């Protein structure tokens, strides 16, 4: 029998809240080995939606060619 | 009757002309049998495409002369050159008002043309550009486009950009070109197109967010590209073939050719040959005989669902190449030299994208964004060093199920909106995340037997790595011989020579056996780089060492954003593969 120890730190957002590190948003976050819970904090879902909407890429088909 | 005599009687022989092929547009089959020696053979209307012709005499031999062969393809020509224009300039407003401007100033911005489907044209015009407010400041690119009026709701194939061009049927398709010049400087912009339907009119526009352009009257140039195919000129008028019993095959792409034979012959022609020549010609022209590099906007907004590349093209620039087009399958691209994939398939209808090699690009910027029908990317090849950055390359790819990664993902990336990704696809992504804890890895190093000082025997290999003093490293070596017999390693050691922290066996650290690997964790007592010898000292002779890797605790954190739906498709052990590499899974 092989036994493997998995070191995993999982953050779960509270109800109505979203976790973010300022760049990424999520409800459940599995931290990388050098990441730390202190790097993540909760914001409301509404705030998260607003922030993410502002960061969405332009998808208009009329995006101009670069330099124009 | 001599051939010369027969030539004079062509008109009289009209009743004997064989109009071969009018009802036989079938590949590789049409036999014309002559029943009268010396009959004039007219292959007029044999086919709308070129063909290969085989002539076999009914008897032992025949003499056949080409009376008239017409080249299917015209030489390069300027179809507007004969028109006279004065030197005035037309004002063309910026793109935001182009639609109404065109609508209210229908003439002269519409122009008639006569573009034939399947031919390749270069279209250009001369412009001046002026700044307009704060958006246009000093030297910058200028752009223009020529929009084609689609026919019967169809687009054309070729460089196309819709922009804000306006048409009631939304069938404007264009070609745009840019030039970088100072304000007021004349520029010529244009590109090549291959319409797949006949096009009878087009318009000119200015695609610039800020600024007005002037178009020079009479500057529109439409040139049909010149074919280099020798076959296009065969057979030549007056060529005489003396044919033995085995016959002769003539390469021809002429749809209209006339022969005069002095004896009974049998003629066979092959449509498929000509069709291939036509395809060759179109693509040779379109790809500049394989030398074309930029395919930016090349297939923008095309409507042909079943379009396929007839050549493997080797673009260096695919900016918006397939943006908004309706191709269902895109393959046949050799993108290994391509440096720009910006919005390559944004809004595209593509379902299956073949292999895409991005190893020459430093970033993937919205490459497939809003390709909402995309289900499969057969292989996404990334750089091995993980240096590429990603700006939502799969944004809104909500139907994406299958993707295979090759190379290394080394920067933040999100697949959160591709909630249909399969488990295999997710594992392909995870397996190709850069391992920020990996210092060195070799699946098959060369292990040499050595007699280390003061010990019985051992094996060693040389690695090329950098070790920093004071850092903790884990050395893992696979031994295929002993498998799970953990106790066999009780007196075994890993020794790293050539730097100070293990200088001899007395200082070597005992190994542990874990998951099939010999493993030891050490703290470097000195920095070292370059060739470092790593050895294993065992008390048995059967060691069969294979792979080796050296790891450290990752110091970098990157984020793979999957969202809860995709996270739920993975076990915690699978997620841990990523987190152990230094990746946070959001």
XYZ file of C-alpha atoms in Angstrom:
654
model
C 0.000 0.000 0.000
C 1.335 3.391 -0.946
C 0.625 6.347 1.212
C 1.009 9.845 -0.143
C 0.772 12.883 2.006
C -0.808 15.826 0.240
C -0.108 19.247 1.572
C -2.971 21.434 0.438
C -4.255 24.708 1.788
C -7.744 25.588 0.646
C -9.455 28.906 1.219
C -13.222 29.080 0.906
C -15.067 32.355 0.614
C -17.895 33.160 2.978
C -21.446 33.257 1.633
C -21.906 36.322 -0.546
C -18.190 36.956 -0.642
C -15.433 36.373 -3.182
C -11.772 35.819 -2.525
C -9.216 37.891 -4.336
C -5.537 38.684 -4.245
C -6.130 41.847 -6.230
C -5.703 40.133 -9.568
C -7.608 36.891 -9.436
C -11.054 36.120 -8.084
C -12.596 32.895 -6.874
C -14.808 31.159 -4.391
C -12.354 28.403 -3.587
C -8.638 28.932 -3.687
C -6.000 26.220 -3.400
C -2.792 27.918 -2.426
C 0.427 27.248 -4.219
C 3.311 26.035 -2.118
C 4.810 29.487 -1.757
C 1.501 31.338 -1.543
C 0.047 32.360 1.802
C -3.476 32.959 3.121
C -2.466 36.515 3.981
C -2.259 37.282 0.274
C -5.992 36.719 -0.113
C -8.935 38.627 1.224
C -12.680 38.724 0.883
C -14.762 41.261 -1.000
C -18.455 41.169 -1.693
C -19.709 39.377 -4.780
C -21.000 42.681 -6.112
C -17.607 44.276 -5.749
C -15.991 41.310 -7.417
C -18.345 41.466 -10.368
C -17.757 45.160 -10.771
C -13.993 44.787 -10.639
C -13.945 41.859 -13.025
C -16.215 43.624 -15.472
C -13.835 46.530 -15.530
C -10.962 44.177 -16.274
C -12.679 42.268 -19.060
C -11.006 42.524 -22.426
C -12.601 44.434 -25.202
C -14.477 42.040 -27.383
C -16.001 44.439 -29.806
C -15.354 43.203 -33.293
C -14.330 46.682 -34.254
C -11.252 46.789 -32.098
C -8.817 48.770 -34.090
C -5.611 47.396 -35.407
C -2.719 48.409 -33.232
C -1.325 51.824 -33.729
C -4.379 53.344 -35.234
C -5.316 17.240 -97.665
C -2.523 19.187 -96.130
C -2.873 20.916 -92.818
C -2.753 24.254 -94.552
C -5.618 23.249 -96.748
C -7.579 22.068 -93.801
C -7.065 25.374 -92.066
C -8.796 27.116 -94.880
C -11.783 24.899 -94.549
C -12.380 25.272 -90.858
C -15.499 27.282 -91.389
C -16.855 24.629 -93.694
C -16.249 22.010 -91.130
C -18.198 23.686 -88.386
C -20.849 21.044 -88.645
C -18.233 18.520 -87.687
C -16.895 20.346 -84.742
C -16.965 18.322 -81.619
C -18.035 20.304 -78.660
C -16.630 17.957 -76.212
C -17.596 17.951 -72.654
C -20.614 20.184 -72.549
C -22.510 17.458 -70.816
C -19.635 15.579 -69.402
C -18.058 17.580 -66.655
C -16.819 14.438 -65.090
C -13.286 14.025 -63.992
C -10.981 11.952 -66.075
C -13.408 10.818 -68.675
C -14.273 12.084 -72.031
C -13.342 10.384 -75.194
C -13.799 12.035 -78.491
C -13.682 9.679 -81.374
C -13.226 10.973 -84.826
C -14.830 9.168 -87.614
C -13.451 11.256 -90.373
C -9.806 11.670 -91.042
C -8.692 15.223 -90.948
C -11.593 16.516 -88.937
C -11.089 19.756 -87.130
C -11.416 19.198 -83.412
C -12.695 21.983 -81.266
C -12.520 21.515 -77.550
C -14.309 24.734 -76.923
C -16.437 24.554 -73.840
C -14.777 21.413 -72.748
C -14.707 22.735 -69.294
C -14.746 25.904 -67.296
C -11.566 24.757 -65.702
C -8.312 23.812 -67.298
C -7.512 20.279 -68.158
C -4.973 17.799 -69.339
C -5.466 16.414 -72.791
C -4.349 13.074 -74.104
C -4.287 12.421 -77.794
C -3.881 8.920 -79.187
C -3.992 8.142 -82.887
C -6.399 5.504 -84.030
C -3.779 4.337 -86.432
C -0.049 4.170 -86.052
C 0.554 7.875 -86.034
C -0.951 11.284 -86.493
C 0.065 14.880 -86.865
C -1.875 17.315 -84.752
C -1.487 21.051 -84.874
C -2.755 23.510 -82.272
C -4.837 26.026 -84.141
C -5.944 28.087 -81.212
C -5.207 27.878 -77.554
C -6.488 30.525 -75.221
C -4.797 31.282 -71.962
C -7.296 31.033 -69.183
C -5.453 33.475 -67.034
C -4.821 37.009 -67.975
C -1.543 38.684 -67.515
C -1.298 41.305 -64.808
C -3.334 44.282 -65.715
C -4.534 47.481 -64.180
C -8.221 47.568 -64.737
C -8.580 51.192 -63.729
C -5.596 52.596 -65.490
C -7.434 53.539 -68.632
C -9.747 55.826 -66.728
C -8.765 59.425 -66.386
C -9.048 61.256 -63.109
C -8.034 64.651 -61.979
C -5.801 65.219 -59.032
C -8.407 66.185 -56.496
C -8.820 64.571 -53.144
C -11.944 63.240 -51.542
C -12.505 63.683 -47.850
C -13.244 60.532 -45.967
C -14.253 60.951 -42.382
C -13.130 58.667 -39.615
C -14.700 55.279 -39.265
C -17.255 56.228 -36.689
C -19.112 58.267 -39.235
C -18.147 56.340 -42.297
C -21.453 54.563 -42.574
C -23.542 57.686 -42.769
C -20.934 59.398 -44.837
C -20.960 56.662 -47.408
C -24.695 56.528 -47.373
C -25.001 60.237 -47.963
C -22.156 60.422 -50.409
C -22.740 57.316 -52.343
C -20.734 58.509 -55.255
C -17.800 58.524 -55.753
C -17.021 56.087 -52.992
C -18.702 53.279 -54.755
C -16.895 52.123 -57.806
C -17.658 49.443 -60.289
C -15.291 46.589 -60.738
C -15.165 43.272 -62.450
C -13.473 40.840 -60.144
C -13.776 37.235 -61.141
C -14.106 34.477 -58.635
C -10.943 32.504 -58.148
C -8.619 35.142 -59.506
C -6.128 36.922 -57.336
C -6.026 40.725 -57.266
C -3.941 43.351 -55.615
C -6.030 46.369 -54.674
C -4.669 49.635 -53.404
C -5.321 53.348 -53.173
C -3.455 56.494 -52.231
C -4.452 58.371 -49.093
C -3.553 61.299 -46.951
C -4.391 61.343 -43.319
C -4.922 64.262 -40.947
C -5.233 64.380 -37.240
C -8.511 65.120 -35.663
C -8.418 66.186 -32.062
C -6.484 64.532 -29.321
C -6.738 61.002 -30.603
C -4.404 61.582 -33.450
C -1.130 63.046 -32.447
C 1.790 63.294 -34.785
C 3.199 60.416 -36.686
C 1.121 57.283 -36.622
C -0.313 54.629 -38.749
C -2.839 55.539 -41.361
C -5.299 53.126 -42.714
C -7.800 52.776 -45.445
C -9.936 50.015 -46.615
C -11.721 48.966 -49.692
C -14.941 47.180 -49.021
C -16.432 44.856 -51.502
C -20.071 44.631 -52.093
C -20.948 41.029 -51.487
C -22.966 39.157 -54.023
C -26.145 37.369 -53.041
C -25.324 37.567 -49.419
C -21.925 35.991 -49.794
C -18.611 37.241 -48.741
C -15.444 36.874 -50.696
C -12.278 35.156 -49.816
C -9.236 37.223 -49.159
C -8.098 39.931 -46.895
C -11.199 41.320 -45.404
C -12.129 43.750 -42.771
C -15.632 44.787 -42.065
C -15.042 47.635 -39.696
C -17.998 49.889 -39.557
C -18.657 49.828 -43.238
C -22.301 50.095 -43.845
C -24.499 48.246 -46.197
C -28.147 47.289 -45.986
C -27.353 43.656 -46.498
C -24.310 43.780 -44.240
C -22.310 42.331 -47.010
C -19.463 44.711 -47.135
C -16.116 43.111 -46.980
C -12.885 44.772 -47.441
C -9.208 44.881 -47.476
C -7.357 47.293 -45.337
C -3.850 48.411 -45.226
C -1.886 50.701 -43.018
C 1.163 52.784 -43.396
C 3.153 54.651 -40.829
C 3.765 58.180 -41.957
C 3.668 61.795 -40.967
C 0.526 63.822 -41.086
C -0.471 64.782 -44.566
C 1.934 62.433 -46.243
C 0.657 60.440 -49.168
C 0.501 56.759 -48.464
C -0.439 53.808 -50.568
C -2.197 50.978 -48.861
C -3.635 47.785 -50.160
C -3.543 44.063 -50.135
C -4.377 40.978 -52.081
C -7.723 39.289 -52.312
C -9.115 36.220 -53.936
C -12.881 36.594 -54.283
C -14.739 33.348 -54.430
C -17.702 34.963 -56.057
C -17.731 37.584 -58.754
C -17.634 41.103 -57.327
C -19.030 44.018 -59.236
C -18.548 47.029 -56.987
C -16.685 48.215 -53.965
C -16.234 51.222 -51.785
C -13.409 53.016 -50.093
C -13.294 53.822 -46.415
C -11.092 55.214 -43.709
C -10.692 53.048 -40.689
C -9.237 55.327 -38.134
C -10.669 56.157 -34.776
C -9.552 59.732 -34.885
C -8.652 61.603 -37.970
C -9.802 62.241 -41.441
C -8.391 60.918 -44.631
C -8.233 62.153 -48.149
C -8.338 59.715 -50.980
C -6.716 60.672 -54.182
C -9.035 60.450 -57.099
C -7.991 57.909 -59.609
C -5.579 56.268 -57.283
C -7.493 53.068 -56.890
C -5.469 50.337 -58.421
C -6.725 46.854 -59.050
C -4.198 44.558 -60.550
C -4.701 40.959 -61.335
C -1.639 39.136 -60.198
C 0.497 37.510 -62.758
C 0.748 33.794 -62.844
C 4.109 32.203 -63.168
C 2.741 28.889 -64.238
C 4.295 27.713 -67.432
C 1.311 25.488 -67.949
C -0.868 28.538 -68.320
C 0.682 29.207 -71.664
C 0.482 25.719 -73.048
C -0.044 24.576 -75.648
C 1.106 27.353 -77.880
C -0.687 28.245 -81.030
C 0.874 26.579 -83.963
C 2.537 23.820 -81.983
C 2.569 20.676 -84.023
C 2.703 17.283 -82.409
C 3.781 14.223 -84.271
C 2.227 11.425 -82.334
C 3.189 7.814 -82.337
C 0.870 4.973 -81.473
C 1.448 5.514 -77.762
C -0.086 8.956 -77.998
C 0.845 12.155 -76.206
C -0.424 14.029 -73.171
C -0.592 17.797 -73.335
C -0.601 19.972 -70.253
C -3.130 22.689 -70.729
C -5.236 24.934 -68.617
C -7.000 26.489 -71.531
C -10.745 25.973 -71.616
C -10.787 26.552 -75.325
C -8.413 24.878 -77.675
C -8.605 23.789 -81.259
C -6.669 21.042 -82.959
C -6.338 20.011 -86.506
C -5.404 16.404 -87.119
C -4.431 14.647 -90.308
C -5.779 11.327 -89.225
C -8.258 9.851 -86.844
C -7.396 10.415 -83.207
C -8.900 9.832 -79.808
C -8.885 12.666 -77.317
C -9.240 12.354 -73.571
C -9.157 15.187 -71.125
C -9.082 15.368 -67.400
C -10.880 18.038 -65.529
C -9.202 17.257 -62.223
C -5.810 18.171 -63.555
C -6.982 21.596 -64.479
C -8.792 22.056 -61.221
C -5.580 21.340 -59.389
C -3.712 23.815 -61.517
C -6.300 26.458 -60.786
C -5.972 25.771 -57.078
C -2.221 25.848 -57.314
C -2.289 29.148 -59.088
C -4.702 30.784 -56.665
C -2.736 29.734 -53.653
C 0.634 30.404 -55.159
C -0.507 33.923 -55.841
C -2.183 34.371 -52.477
C 0.800 33.067 -50.575
C 3.364 34.740 -52.830
C 4.586 31.290 -53.734
C 4.967 30.491 -50.078
C 6.911 33.651 -49.327
C 4.125 35.666 -47.762
C 4.637 36.353 -44.085
C 1.814 38.506 -42.840
C -1.668 37.108 -42.769
C -2.982 39.781 -40.449
C -6.701 40.131 -41.136
C -6.241 37.715 -44.033
C -9.523 35.909 -43.464
C -11.317 38.475 -41.373
C -15.058 38.128 -41.438
C -15.193 35.536 -44.165
C -18.433 33.683 -44.478
C -17.283 30.487 -46.135
C -17.988 27.803 -43.547
C -16.246 25.056 -45.448
C -13.216 27.032 -46.370
C -9.950 25.228 -46.018
C -6.407 26.268 -46.582
C -5.122 24.597 -49.708
C -1.567 25.266 -48.665
C 0.238 25.032 -45.394
C 0.924 28.684 -44.847
C 3.770 29.916 -42.682
C 2.657 33.226 -41.269
C 4.694 35.431 -39.027
C 1.671 37.572 -38.182
C -1.839 36.274 -37.578
C -3.290 39.387 -36.007
C -7.070 39.038 -36.285
C -6.497 36.673 -39.183
C -9.678 34.705 -38.559
C -11.517 37.324 -36.537
C -15.275 36.998 -36.926
C -15.076 34.574 -39.797
C -17.222 31.498 -40.156
C -14.715 28.794 -40.913
C -15.646 25.704 -38.939
C -12.288 24.004 -39.101
C -8.982 25.787 -39.232
C -5.919 23.714 -39.942
C -2.986 23.772 -42.289
C -1.107 26.481 -40.468
C 2.574 26.254 -39.722
C 2.776 28.880 -37.029
C 6.198 28.050 -35.688
C 7.572 31.399 -36.898
C 4.508 33.447 -36.001
C 5.141 36.187 -33.484
C 1.680 37.728 -33.261
C -1.504 35.885 -32.374
C -3.455 38.891 -31.150
C -7.183 38.238 -31.500
C -6.417 35.634 -34.116
C -9.789 33.955 -33.690
C -11.727 36.557 -31.752
C -15.432 36.152 -32.435
C -14.628 33.408 -34.905
C -17.082 30.587 -35.510
C -14.365 27.976 -35.576
C -15.194 24.680 -33.894
C -11.974 22.795 -34.325
C -8.586 24.412 -34.445
C -5.690 22.192 -35.380
C -2.188 22.407 -34.066
C -1.022 25.885 -33.155
C 2.660 26.393 -32.489
C 3.175 29.619 -30.557
C 6.808 29.146 -29.672
C 7.890 32.279 -31.547
C 5.424 34.529 -29.743
C 6.018 36.189 -26.417
C 2.345 36.590 -25.604
C -1.056 35.194 -26.459
C -3.396 38.132 -26.419
C -7.114 37.291 -26.694
C -6.138 34.722 -29.267
C -9.420 32.798 -29.096
C -11.454 35.305 -27.129
C -15.189 35.056 -27.746
C -14.769 32.077 -30.055
C -17.932 30.727 -28.521
C -18.213 27.748 -30.848
C -14.708 26.503 -30.260
C -14.743 22.964 -28.906
C -11.268 21.705 -29.656
C -7.740 22.978 -29.869
C -5.910 19.879 -30.934
C -2.534 21.009 -29.722
C -1.387 24.290 -28.241
C 2.381 24.368 -28.383
C 4.021 26.793 -25.974
C 7.596 27.691 -25.308
C 9.420 25.252 -23.090
C 10.769 27.974 -20.823
C 7.344 29.167 -19.727
C 8.146 32.783 -20.505
C 5.012 33.536 -22.509
C 2.338 35.743 -20.995
C -1.385 35.340 -21.487
C -4.089 37.933 -21.789
C -7.300 35.925 -21.648
C -6.565 33.844 -24.733
C -9.668 31.730 -24.083
C -12.017 34.409 -22.831
C -15.625 33.346 -23.315
C -14.691 30.060 -24.967
C -17.672 28.506 -23.241
C -17.839 25.390 -25.429
C -14.189 24.498 -25.284
C -13.885 20.860 -24.267
C -10.600 19.581 -25.561
C -7.185 21.100 -25.460
C -3.796 19.477 -25.413
C -0.843 21.464 -24.190
C 2.741 21.013 -25.246
C 5.502 23.105 -23.756
C 5.183 25.056 -20.540
C 2.659 27.416 -19.009
C 4.715 29.793 -16.902
C 2.430 32.747 -16.276
C -1.065 33.407 -14.987
C -3.771 31.987 -17.204
C -7.495 31.424 -16.910
C -9.791 28.775 -18.277
C -12.600 29.626 -15.881
C -15.132 30.286 -18.619
C -14.391 27.046 -20.427
C -16.412 25.007 -17.984
C -16.806 22.077 -20.394
C -13.128 21.234 -20.431
C -12.613 17.521 -20.007
C -10.603 15.962 -17.226
C -7.928 14.966 -19.739
C -7.686 18.550 -20.909
C -7.383 19.821 -17.350
C -4.648 17.323 -16.618
C -2.826 18.354 -19.762
C -2.926 21.914 -18.483
C -1.771 20.959 -14.991
C 0.991 18.701 -16.222
C 2.416 21.515 -18.314
C 2.403 24.159 -15.618
C 5.915 25.331 -14.987
C 7.382 23.654 -11.958
C 8.804 26.554 -10.010
C 10.370 24.136 -7.539
C 12.330 22.265 -10.164
C 16.023 23.107 -10.306
C 17.135 20.287 -12.578
C 15.507 17.343 -14.289
C 16.740 14.646 -16.614
C 14.728 11.551 -17.476
C 17.675 9.621 -18.842
C 21.044 10.846 -17.660
C 24.200 8.869 -18.264
C 25.191 7.035 -15.118
C 28.815 6.029 -14.839
C 30.277 3.578 -12.384
C 32.837 5.162 -10.138
C 34.942 4.156 -7.238
C 34.411 6.932 -4.848
C 37.134 7.579 -2.358
C 36.874 5.302 0.610
C 33.773 3.432 -0.511
C 33.086 0.253 -2.361
C 31.262 1.436 -5.433
C 28.779 3.871 -6.769
C 27.301 5.530 -9.810
C 27.408 9.157 -10.737
C 26.200 11.561 -13.387
C 26.993 15.140 -14.204
C 24.262 17.724 -14.125
C 24.201 21.318 -15.292
C 22.494 23.237 -12.534
C 22.882 26.186 -10.253
C 22.895 25.682 -6.513
C 22.729 28.559 -4.073
C 24.410 28.496 -0.726
C 22.100 28.074 2.226
C 19.118 26.901 0.208
C 17.452 23.604 0.807
C 17.326 21.140 -2.069
C 15.769 17.744 -2.498
C 17.583 15.324 -4.766
C 15.416 12.518 -6.181
C 16.795 9.632 -8.189
C 14.783 6.823 -9.683
C 16.122 3.306 -9.214
C 14.363 0.775 -11.383
C 16.085 -2.270 -9.916
C 14.917 -2.305 -6.363
C 11.460 -0.955 -6.555
C 9.778 -1.136 -3.221
C 12.542 -2.855 -1.302
C 13.072 0.088 0.896
C 15.406 -1.681 3.253
C 17.948 -2.157 0.507
C 18.811 1.459 0.725
C 19.619 1.516 4.377
C 23.287 1.944 3.696
C 22.983 4.000 0.561
C 23.846 7.605 0.121
C 23.566 10.380 -2.327
C 26.735 12.332 -2.769
C 27.030 15.566 -4.667
C 30.608 16.268 -5.597
C 32.311 19.318 -6.923
C 30.925 21.582 -4.325
C 31.410 21.683 -0.690
C 28.394 20.418 1.058
C 29.234 16.791 0.288
C 32.914 16.311 -0.193
C 33.221 12.685 0.768
C 31.298 9.752 1.995
C 31.694 10.714 5.568
C 29.511 13.722 4.933
C 27.080 12.099 2.563
C 23.522 12.022 3.778
C 21.469 8.889 4.124
C 18.718 8.546 1.613
C 15.137 7.748 2.105
C 13.018 5.778 -0.290
C 9.799 7.449 -1.330
C 7.388 6.653 -4.123
C 10.035 4.780 -6.099
C 12.669 7.411 -5.653
C 15.847 7.622 -3.669
C 15.575 10.954 -1.982
C 17.669 13.168 0.173
C 17.173 16.704 1.359
C 20.236 18.847 1.786
C 21.172 22.419 2.519
C 23.828 23.738 0.186
C 26.926 24.799 2.035
C 28.229 26.713 -0.916
C 27.003 27.997 -4.217
C 27.856 26.097 -7.353
C 26.852 26.157 -10.955
C 27.665 24.367 -14.140
C 28.795 20.782 -14.115
C 28.013 19.173 -10.792
C 28.605 15.522 -10.145
C 25.884 13.676 -8.324
C 26.516 10.139 -7.175
C 24.723 7.316 -5.462
C 26.631 5.031 -3.148
C 25.055 1.691 -2.553
C 25.931 -1.507 -0.774
C 24.612 -3.596 -3.613
C 25.518 -3.931 -7.250
C 22.136 -4.146 -8.865
C 21.208 -0.497 -8.742
C 19.621 0.613 -12.017
C 19.490 4.342 -11.772
C 17.397 6.286 -14.258
C 15.939 9.740 -13.829
C 17.178 12.468 -11.549
C 15.643 15.693 -10.414
C 16.629 18.375 -7.958
C 13.943 20.479 -6.399
C 13.687 23.434 -4.092
C 10.785 25.102 -2.375
C 9.114 27.291 -4.985
C 9.660 30.973 -4.458
C 7.289 32.064 -7.192
C 3.521 31.920 -7.179
C 1.467 31.958 -10.338
C -2.257 31.464 -10.639
C -4.220 29.053 -12.754
C -7.832 30.196 -12.675
C -10.298 27.385 -13.197
C -13.349 28.362 -11.210
C -15.357 26.030 -9.035
C -16.892 24.034 -11.904
C -13.530 22.934 -13.252
C -12.018 22.530 -9.801
C -14.756 20.023 -9.054
C -13.524 17.838 -11.914
C -10.192 17.367 -10.189
C -9.234 15.424 -7.106
C -7.274 17.127 -4.384
C -4.283 14.995 -5.323
C -4.476 16.335 -8.861
C -4.800 19.886 -7.628
C -1.819 19.269 -5.378
C 0.313 18.523 -8.441
C -0.169 22.152 -9.372
C 0.202 23.639 -5.919
C 3.443 21.707 -5.317
C 4.824 23.353 -8.428
C 4.085 26.753 -6.955
C 0.707 27.349 -8.587
C -2.356 28.656 -6.830
C -5.570 27.236 -8.233
C -8.370 29.772 -8.168
